[in-house]
PDB file of C-alpha atoms in Angstrom:
ATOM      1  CA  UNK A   1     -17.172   3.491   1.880  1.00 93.00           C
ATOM      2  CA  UNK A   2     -13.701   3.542   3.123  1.00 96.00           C
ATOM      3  CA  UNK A   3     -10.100   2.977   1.591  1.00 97.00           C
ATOM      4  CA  UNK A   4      -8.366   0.341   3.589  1.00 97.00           C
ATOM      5  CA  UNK A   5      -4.671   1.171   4.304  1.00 97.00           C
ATOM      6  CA  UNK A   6      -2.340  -1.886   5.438  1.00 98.00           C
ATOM      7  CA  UNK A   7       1.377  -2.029   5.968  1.00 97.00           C
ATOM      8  CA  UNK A   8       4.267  -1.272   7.945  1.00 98.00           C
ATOM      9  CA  UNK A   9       3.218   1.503  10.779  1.00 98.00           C
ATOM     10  CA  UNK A  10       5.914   4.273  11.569  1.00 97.00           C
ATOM     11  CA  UNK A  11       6.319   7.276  13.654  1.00 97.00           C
ATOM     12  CA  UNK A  12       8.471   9.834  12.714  1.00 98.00           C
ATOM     13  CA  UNK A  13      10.284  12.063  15.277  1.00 97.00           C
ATOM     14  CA  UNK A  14      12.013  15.320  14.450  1.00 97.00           C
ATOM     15  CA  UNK A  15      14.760  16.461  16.876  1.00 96.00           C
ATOM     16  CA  UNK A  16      15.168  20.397  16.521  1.00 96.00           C
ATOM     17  CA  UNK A  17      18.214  21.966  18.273  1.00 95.00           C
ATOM     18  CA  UNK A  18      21.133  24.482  17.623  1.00 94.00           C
ATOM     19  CA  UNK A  19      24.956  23.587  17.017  1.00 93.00           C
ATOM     20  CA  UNK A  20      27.805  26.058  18.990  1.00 88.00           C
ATOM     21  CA  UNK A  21      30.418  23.809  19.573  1.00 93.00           C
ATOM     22  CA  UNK A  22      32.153  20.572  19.134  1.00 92.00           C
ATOM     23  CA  UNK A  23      32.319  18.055  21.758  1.00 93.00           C
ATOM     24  CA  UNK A  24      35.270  17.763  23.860  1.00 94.00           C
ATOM     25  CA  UNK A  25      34.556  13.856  23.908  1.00 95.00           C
ATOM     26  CA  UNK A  26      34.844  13.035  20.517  1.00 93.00           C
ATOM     27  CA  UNK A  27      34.533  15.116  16.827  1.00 91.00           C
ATOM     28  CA  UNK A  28      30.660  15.477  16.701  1.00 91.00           C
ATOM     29  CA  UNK A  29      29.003  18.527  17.293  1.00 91.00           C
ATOM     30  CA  UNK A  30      27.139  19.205  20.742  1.00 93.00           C
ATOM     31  CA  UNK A  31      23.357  19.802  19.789  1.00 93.00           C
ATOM     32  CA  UNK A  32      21.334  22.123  22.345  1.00 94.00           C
ATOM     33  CA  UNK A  33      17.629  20.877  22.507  1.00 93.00           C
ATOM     34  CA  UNK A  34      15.386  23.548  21.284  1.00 95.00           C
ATOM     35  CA  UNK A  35      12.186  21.884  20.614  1.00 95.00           C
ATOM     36  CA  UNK A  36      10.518  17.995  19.283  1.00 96.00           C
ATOM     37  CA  UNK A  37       7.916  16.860  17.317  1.00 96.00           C
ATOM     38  CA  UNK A  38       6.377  13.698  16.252  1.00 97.00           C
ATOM     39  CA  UNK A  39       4.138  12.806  12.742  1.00 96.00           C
ATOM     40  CA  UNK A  40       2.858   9.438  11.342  1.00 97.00           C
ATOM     41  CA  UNK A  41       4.959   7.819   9.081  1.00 97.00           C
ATOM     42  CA  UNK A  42       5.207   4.884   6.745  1.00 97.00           C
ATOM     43  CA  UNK A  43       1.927   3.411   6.339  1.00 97.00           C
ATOM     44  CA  UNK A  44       0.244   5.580   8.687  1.00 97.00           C
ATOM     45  CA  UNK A  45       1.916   8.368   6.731  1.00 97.00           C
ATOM     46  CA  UNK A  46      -0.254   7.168   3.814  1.00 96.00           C
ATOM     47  CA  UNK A  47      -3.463   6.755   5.668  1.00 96.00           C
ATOM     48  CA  UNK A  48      -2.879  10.509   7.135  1.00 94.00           C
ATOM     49  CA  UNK A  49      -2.695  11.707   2.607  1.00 94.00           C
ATOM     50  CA  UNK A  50      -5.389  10.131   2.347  1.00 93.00           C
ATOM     51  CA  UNK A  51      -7.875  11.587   5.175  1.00 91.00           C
ATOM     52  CA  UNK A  52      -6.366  15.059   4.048  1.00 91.00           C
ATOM     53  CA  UNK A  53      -8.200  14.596   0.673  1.00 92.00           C
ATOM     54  CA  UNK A  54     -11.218  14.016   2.487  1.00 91.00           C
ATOM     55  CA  UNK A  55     -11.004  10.153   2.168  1.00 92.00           C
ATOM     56  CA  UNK A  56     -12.697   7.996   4.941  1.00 94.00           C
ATOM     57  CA  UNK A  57      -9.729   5.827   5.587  1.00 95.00           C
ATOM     58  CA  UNK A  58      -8.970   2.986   8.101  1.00 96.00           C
ATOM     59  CA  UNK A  59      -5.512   1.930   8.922  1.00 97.00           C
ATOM     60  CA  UNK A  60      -4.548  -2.149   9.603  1.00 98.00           C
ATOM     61  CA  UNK A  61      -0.871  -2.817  11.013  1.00 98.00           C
ATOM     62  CA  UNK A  62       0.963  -3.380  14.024  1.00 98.00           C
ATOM     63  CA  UNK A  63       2.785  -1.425  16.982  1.00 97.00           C
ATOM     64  CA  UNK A  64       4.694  -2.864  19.845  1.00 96.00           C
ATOM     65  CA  UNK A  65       2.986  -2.538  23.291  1.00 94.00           C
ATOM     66  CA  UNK A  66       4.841   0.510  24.478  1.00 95.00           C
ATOM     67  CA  UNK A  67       4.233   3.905  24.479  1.00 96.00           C
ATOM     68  CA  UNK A  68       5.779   4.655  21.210  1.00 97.00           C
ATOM     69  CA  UNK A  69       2.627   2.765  20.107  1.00 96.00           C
ATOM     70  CA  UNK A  70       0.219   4.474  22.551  1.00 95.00           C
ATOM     71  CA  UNK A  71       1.739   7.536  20.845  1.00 96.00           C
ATOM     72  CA  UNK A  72       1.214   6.354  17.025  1.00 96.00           C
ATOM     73  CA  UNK A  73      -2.464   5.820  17.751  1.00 95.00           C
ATOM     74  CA  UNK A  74      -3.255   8.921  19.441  1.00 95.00           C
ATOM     75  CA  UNK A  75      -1.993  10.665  16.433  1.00 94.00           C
ATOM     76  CA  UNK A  76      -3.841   8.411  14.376  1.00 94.00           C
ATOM     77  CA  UNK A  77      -6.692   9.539  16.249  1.00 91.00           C
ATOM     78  CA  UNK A  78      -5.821  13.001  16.265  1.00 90.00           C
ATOM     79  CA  UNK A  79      -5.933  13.028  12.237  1.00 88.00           C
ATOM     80  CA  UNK A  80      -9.151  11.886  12.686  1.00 84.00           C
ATOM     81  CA  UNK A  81      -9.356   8.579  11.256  1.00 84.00           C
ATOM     82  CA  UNK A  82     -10.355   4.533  12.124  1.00 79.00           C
ATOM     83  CA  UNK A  83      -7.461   3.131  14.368  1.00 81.00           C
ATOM     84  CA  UNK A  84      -9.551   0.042  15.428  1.00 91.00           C
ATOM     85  CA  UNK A  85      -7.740  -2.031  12.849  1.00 95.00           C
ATOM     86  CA  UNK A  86      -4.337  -1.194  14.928  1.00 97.00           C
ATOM     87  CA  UNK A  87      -2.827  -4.263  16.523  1.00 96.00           C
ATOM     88  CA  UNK A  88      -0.410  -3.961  19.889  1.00 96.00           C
ATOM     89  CA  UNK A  89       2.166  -7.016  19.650  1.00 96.00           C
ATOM     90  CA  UNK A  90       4.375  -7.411  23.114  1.00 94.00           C
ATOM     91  CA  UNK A  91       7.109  -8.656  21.024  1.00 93.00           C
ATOM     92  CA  UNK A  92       7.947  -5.978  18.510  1.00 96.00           C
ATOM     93  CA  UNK A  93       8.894  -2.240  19.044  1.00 96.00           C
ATOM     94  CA  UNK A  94       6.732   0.711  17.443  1.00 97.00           C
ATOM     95  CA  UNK A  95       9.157   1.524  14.515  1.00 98.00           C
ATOM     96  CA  UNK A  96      10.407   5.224  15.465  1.00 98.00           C
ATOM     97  CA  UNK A  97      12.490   7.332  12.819  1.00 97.00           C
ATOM     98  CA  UNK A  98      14.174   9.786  14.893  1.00 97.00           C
ATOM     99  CA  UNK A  99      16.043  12.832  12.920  1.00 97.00           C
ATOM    100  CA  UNK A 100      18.454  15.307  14.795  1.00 97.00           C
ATOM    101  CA  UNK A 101      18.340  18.496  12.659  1.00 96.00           C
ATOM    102  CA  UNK A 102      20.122  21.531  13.690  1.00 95.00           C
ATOM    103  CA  UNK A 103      20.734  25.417  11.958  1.00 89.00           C
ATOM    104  CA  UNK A 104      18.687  23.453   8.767  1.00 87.00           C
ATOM    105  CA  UNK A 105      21.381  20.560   8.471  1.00 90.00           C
ATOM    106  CA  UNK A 106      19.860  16.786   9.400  1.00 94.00           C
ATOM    107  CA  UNK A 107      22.927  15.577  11.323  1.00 93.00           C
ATOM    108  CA  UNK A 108      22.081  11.645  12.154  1.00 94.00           C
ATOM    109  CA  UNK A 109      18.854   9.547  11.829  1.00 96.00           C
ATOM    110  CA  UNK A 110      18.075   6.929  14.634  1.00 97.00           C
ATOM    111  CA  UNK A 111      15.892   3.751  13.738  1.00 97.00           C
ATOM    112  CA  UNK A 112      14.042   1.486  16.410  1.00 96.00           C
ATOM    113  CA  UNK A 113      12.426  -1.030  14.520  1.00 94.00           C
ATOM    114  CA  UNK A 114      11.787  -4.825  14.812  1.00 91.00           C
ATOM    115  CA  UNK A 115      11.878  -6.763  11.231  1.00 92.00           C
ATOM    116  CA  UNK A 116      10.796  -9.888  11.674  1.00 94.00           C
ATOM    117  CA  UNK A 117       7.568 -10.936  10.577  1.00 95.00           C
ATOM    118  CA  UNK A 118       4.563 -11.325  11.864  1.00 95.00           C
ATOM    119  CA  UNK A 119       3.714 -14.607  13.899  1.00 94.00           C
ATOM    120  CA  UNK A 120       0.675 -16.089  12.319  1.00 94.00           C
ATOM    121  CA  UNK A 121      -1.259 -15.530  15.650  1.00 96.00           C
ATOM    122  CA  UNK A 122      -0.508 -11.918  15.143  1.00 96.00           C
ATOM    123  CA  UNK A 123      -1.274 -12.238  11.274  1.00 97.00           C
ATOM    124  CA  UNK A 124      -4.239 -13.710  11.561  1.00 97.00           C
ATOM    125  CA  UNK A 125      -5.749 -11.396  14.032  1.00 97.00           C
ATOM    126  CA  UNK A 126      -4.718  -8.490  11.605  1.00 98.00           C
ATOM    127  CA  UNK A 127      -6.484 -10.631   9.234  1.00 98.00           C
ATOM    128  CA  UNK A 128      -9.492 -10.982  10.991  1.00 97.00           C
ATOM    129  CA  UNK A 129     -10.359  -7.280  11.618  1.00 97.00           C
ATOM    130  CA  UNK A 130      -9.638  -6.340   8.591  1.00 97.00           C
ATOM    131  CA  UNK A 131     -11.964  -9.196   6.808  1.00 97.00           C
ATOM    132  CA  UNK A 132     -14.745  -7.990   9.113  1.00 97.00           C
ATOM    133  CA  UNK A 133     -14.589  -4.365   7.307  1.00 96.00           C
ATOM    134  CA  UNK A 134     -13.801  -5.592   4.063  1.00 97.00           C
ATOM    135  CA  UNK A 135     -17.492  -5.215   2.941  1.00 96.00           C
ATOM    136  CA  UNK A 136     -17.265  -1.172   4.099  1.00 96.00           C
ATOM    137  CA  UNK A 137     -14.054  -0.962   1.655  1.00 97.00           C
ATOM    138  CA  UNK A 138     -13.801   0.972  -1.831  1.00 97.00           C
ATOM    139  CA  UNK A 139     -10.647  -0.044  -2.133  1.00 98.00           C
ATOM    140  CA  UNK A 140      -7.520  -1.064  -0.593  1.00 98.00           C
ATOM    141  CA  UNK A 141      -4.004  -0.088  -0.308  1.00 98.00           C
ATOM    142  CA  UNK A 142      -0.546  -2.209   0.979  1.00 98.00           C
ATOM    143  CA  UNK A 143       2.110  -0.074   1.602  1.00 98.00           C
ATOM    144  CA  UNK A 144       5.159  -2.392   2.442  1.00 97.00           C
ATOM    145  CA  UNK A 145       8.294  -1.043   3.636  1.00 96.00           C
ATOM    146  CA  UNK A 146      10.128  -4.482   4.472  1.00 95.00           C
ATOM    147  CA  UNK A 147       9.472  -3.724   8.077  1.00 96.00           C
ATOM    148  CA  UNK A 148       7.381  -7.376   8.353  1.00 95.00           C
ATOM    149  CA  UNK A 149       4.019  -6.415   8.827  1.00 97.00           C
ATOM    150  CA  UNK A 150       3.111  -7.553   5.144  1.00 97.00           C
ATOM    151  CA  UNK A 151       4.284 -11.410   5.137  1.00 95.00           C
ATOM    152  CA  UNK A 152       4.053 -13.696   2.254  1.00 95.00           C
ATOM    153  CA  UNK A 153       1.636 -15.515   4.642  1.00 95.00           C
ATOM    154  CA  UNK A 154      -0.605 -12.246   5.263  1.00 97.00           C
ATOM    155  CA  UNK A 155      -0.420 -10.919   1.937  1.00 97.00           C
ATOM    156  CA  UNK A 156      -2.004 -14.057  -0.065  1.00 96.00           C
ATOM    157  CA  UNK A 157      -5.127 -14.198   2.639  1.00 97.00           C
ATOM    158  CA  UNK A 158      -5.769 -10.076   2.004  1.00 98.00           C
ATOM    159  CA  UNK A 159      -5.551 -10.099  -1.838  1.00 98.00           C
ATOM    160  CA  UNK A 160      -7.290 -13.678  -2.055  1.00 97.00           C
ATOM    161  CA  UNK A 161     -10.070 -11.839   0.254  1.00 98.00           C
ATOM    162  CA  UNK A 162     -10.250  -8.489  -1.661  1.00 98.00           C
ATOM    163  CA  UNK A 163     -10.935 -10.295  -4.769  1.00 97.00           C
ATOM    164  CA  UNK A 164     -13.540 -12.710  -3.543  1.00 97.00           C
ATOM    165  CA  UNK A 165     -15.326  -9.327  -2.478  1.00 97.00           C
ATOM    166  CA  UNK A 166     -14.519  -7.484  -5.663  1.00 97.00           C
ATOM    167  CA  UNK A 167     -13.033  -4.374  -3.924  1.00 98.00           C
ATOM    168  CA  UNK A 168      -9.421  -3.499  -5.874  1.00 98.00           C
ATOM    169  CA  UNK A 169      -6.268  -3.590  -4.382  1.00 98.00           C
ATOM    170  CA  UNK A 170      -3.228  -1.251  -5.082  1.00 98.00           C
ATOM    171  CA  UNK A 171      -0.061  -2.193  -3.916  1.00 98.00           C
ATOM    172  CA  UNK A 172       3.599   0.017  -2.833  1.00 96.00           C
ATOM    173  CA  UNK A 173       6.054  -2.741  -2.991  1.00 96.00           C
ATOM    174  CA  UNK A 174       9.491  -2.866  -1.961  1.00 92.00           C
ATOM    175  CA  UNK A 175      12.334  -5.018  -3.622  1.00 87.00           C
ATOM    176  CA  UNK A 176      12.195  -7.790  -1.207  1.00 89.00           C
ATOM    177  CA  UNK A 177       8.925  -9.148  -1.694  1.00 92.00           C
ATOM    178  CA  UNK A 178       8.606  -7.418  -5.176  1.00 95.00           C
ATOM    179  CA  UNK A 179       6.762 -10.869  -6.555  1.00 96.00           C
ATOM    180  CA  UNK A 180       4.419 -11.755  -3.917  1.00 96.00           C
ATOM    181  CA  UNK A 181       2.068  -9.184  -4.811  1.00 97.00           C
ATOM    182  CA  UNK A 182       0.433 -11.339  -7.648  1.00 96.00           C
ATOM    183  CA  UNK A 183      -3.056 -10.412  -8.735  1.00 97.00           C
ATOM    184  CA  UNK A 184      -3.952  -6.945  -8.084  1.00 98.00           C
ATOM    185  CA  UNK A 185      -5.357  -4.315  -9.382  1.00 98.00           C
ATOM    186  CA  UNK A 186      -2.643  -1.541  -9.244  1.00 98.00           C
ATOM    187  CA  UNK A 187       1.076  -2.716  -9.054  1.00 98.00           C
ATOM    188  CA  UNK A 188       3.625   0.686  -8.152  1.00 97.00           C
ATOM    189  CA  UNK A 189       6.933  -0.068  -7.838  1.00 97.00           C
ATOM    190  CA  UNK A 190       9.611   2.708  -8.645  1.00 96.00           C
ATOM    191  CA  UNK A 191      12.115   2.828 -11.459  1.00 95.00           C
ATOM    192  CA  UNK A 192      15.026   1.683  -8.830  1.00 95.00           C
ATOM    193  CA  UNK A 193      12.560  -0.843  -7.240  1.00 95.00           C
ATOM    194  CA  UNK A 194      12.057  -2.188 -11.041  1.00 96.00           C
ATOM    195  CA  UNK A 195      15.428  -2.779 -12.563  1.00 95.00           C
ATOM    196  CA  UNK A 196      16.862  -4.570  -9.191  1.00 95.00           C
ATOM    197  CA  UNK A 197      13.493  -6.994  -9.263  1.00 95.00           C
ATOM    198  CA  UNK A 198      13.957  -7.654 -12.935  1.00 95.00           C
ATOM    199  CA  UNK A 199      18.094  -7.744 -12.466  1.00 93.00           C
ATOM    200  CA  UNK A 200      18.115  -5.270 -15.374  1.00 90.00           C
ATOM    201  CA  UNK A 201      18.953  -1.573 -16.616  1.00 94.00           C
ATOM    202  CA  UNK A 202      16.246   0.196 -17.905  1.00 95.00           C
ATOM    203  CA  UNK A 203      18.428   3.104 -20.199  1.00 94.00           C
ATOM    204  CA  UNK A 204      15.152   4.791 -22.409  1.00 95.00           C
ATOM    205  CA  UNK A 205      11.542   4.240 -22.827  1.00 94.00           C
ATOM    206  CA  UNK A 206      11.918   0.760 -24.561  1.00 96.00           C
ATOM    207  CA  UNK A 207      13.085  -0.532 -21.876  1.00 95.00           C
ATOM    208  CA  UNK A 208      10.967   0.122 -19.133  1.00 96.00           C
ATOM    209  CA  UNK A 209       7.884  -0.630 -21.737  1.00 95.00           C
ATOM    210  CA  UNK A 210       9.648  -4.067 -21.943  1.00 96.00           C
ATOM    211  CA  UNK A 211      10.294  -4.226 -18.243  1.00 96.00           C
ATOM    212  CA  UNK A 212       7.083  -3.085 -17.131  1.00 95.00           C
ATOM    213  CA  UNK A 213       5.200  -5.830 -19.626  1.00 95.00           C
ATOM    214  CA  UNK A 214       7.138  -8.100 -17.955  1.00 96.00           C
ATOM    215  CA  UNK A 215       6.527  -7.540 -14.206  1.00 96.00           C
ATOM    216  CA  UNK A 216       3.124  -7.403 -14.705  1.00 97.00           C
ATOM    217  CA  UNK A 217       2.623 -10.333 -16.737  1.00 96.00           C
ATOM    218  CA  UNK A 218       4.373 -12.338 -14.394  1.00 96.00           C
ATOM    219  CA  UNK A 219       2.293 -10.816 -11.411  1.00 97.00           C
ATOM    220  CA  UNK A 220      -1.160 -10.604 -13.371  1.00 97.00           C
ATOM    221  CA  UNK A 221      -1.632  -7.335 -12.202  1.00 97.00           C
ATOM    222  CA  UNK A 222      -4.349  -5.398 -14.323  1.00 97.00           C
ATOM    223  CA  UNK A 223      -2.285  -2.346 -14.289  1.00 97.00           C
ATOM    224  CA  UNK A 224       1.406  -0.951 -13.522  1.00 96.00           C
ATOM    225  CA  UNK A 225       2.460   2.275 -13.101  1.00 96.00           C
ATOM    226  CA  UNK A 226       6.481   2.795 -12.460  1.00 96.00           C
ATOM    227  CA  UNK A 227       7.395   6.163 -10.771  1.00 94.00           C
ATOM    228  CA  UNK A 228      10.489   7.874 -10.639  1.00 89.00           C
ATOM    229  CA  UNK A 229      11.065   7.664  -7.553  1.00 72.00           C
TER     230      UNK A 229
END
C-alpha cells in the first residue's frame, strides 16, 4: 500500500555566494556565485518525509511544461518515489522558491509561481490518475499551500472518492480554503491558521479546546490536531 500525497508542487532553489562589496548601482550588496542547489518543496517536500521513513509514497499535482518542471520530477525520481501522478500544464509555471544566501545571512527570496486554479480539464485529469490508484492507497494526504492546485472543485471529488473507498484522508490546510476540507479524517491547521479562520484569539487552553470543537464540528472531521506552528 501507498500514502497518496496531493497538493501544491514546489522546488526550492538555494543560491550560495559570498558578499565583498556594495554595488556601485544602487545600496545592495554584490553577491559572487559560489555554488547552487535545488530540493523538492511544498508538497513534494512532504512526499520526499515521507519516502525517508520508508513509506511507499506517490505524489499527485501539477508543474508547468518547462524545465523547472522537467527538473521537479527528476528529483522526484531521484528520491525514489511514484511521479506518474505528476501533471505538466502549458499554462502555469513550476512554482520555484529561489533563496540568495551569502556568509550565512538569506539576503532576498524570489517566487515564480502561477495561482490560479486549476481548469477543470486539468482537474479532472489529476482526478483521474489519482482515482485509478486509489485502491493501492493506505491513506492520503492534501497539503495545500494556496498555490491552486487544490480547488474547491478538486477537493470535493478526492475526499468524496477516498471515503467511498474507505482509505482516510489527512489534510494541511491553509487559511484560504480553511472550510472546504469537510469530512476527513485528520484536520491540521496551525494555531495562526486557527484563530484567523475562526476570526478569534485563542489566549490559554480553553480557548483553543473551544476553538478546536468548533472547527471540527463545523467540518465533521473525526479528528483535529492544532500545531504551533
Amino acid at each position: 500500500k501507498y500514502v497518496a500525497v496531493v497538493g501544491d508542487l514546489m522546488m526550492d532553489k538555494y543560491v550560495w555566494g559570498e558578499v565583498e562589496r556594495v554595488s556601485p548601482e544602487a545600496p545592495v550588496p554584490v553577491v559572487s556565485l559560489v555554488g547552487e542547489s535545488t530540493s523538492l518543496g511544498g508538497a513534494a517536500n512532504v512526499a520526499a518525509n515521507c519516502a525517508a521513513l520508508g513509506t511507499k509514497v506517490r505524489l499527485y499535482g501539477v508543474v508547468g511544461g518547462d524545465l523547472e518542471g522537467s527538473h521537479l520530477r527528476e528529483l522526484v525520481r531521484r528520491n525514489n518515489f511514484f511521479d506518474a501522478g505528476i501533471i505538466s500544464d502549458e499554462n502555469r509555471q513550476t512554482i520555484v522558491k529561489t533563496r540568495v544566501i551569502a556568509q550565512n545571512q538569506h539576503l532576498i527570496r524570489i517566487d515564480r509561481e502561477t495561482l490560479s486554479y486549476l481548469s477543470e480539464d486539468i482537474a479532472d485529469n489529476l482526478f483521474e490518475k489519482f482515482s485509478a490508484d486509489i485502491n493501492s492507497f493506505s491513506g492520503v494526504i492534501l497539503q495545500d499551500y494556496n498555490k491552486g492546485v487544490l480547488s474547491p472543485y478538486l477537493v470535493k471529488n478526492l475526499i468524496n472518492a477516498c471515503r467511498e473507498a474507505s482509505v482516510p484522508v489527512a489534510v494541511d490546510p491553509k487559511t484560504e480554503n480553511f472550510w472546504i476540507y469537510k469530512n476527513v479524517t485528520l484536520f491540521k491547521p496551525n494555531l495562526a491558521e486557527l484563530e484567523s479562520a475562526l476570526a478569534k484569539p485563542i489566549r490559554n487552553d480553553a480557548d483553543l479546546e473551544a476553538a478546536g470543537n468548533m472547527a471540527r464540528l463545523k467540518l465533521n472531521a473525526d479528528n483535529l490536531l492544532v500545531t504551533s506552528g
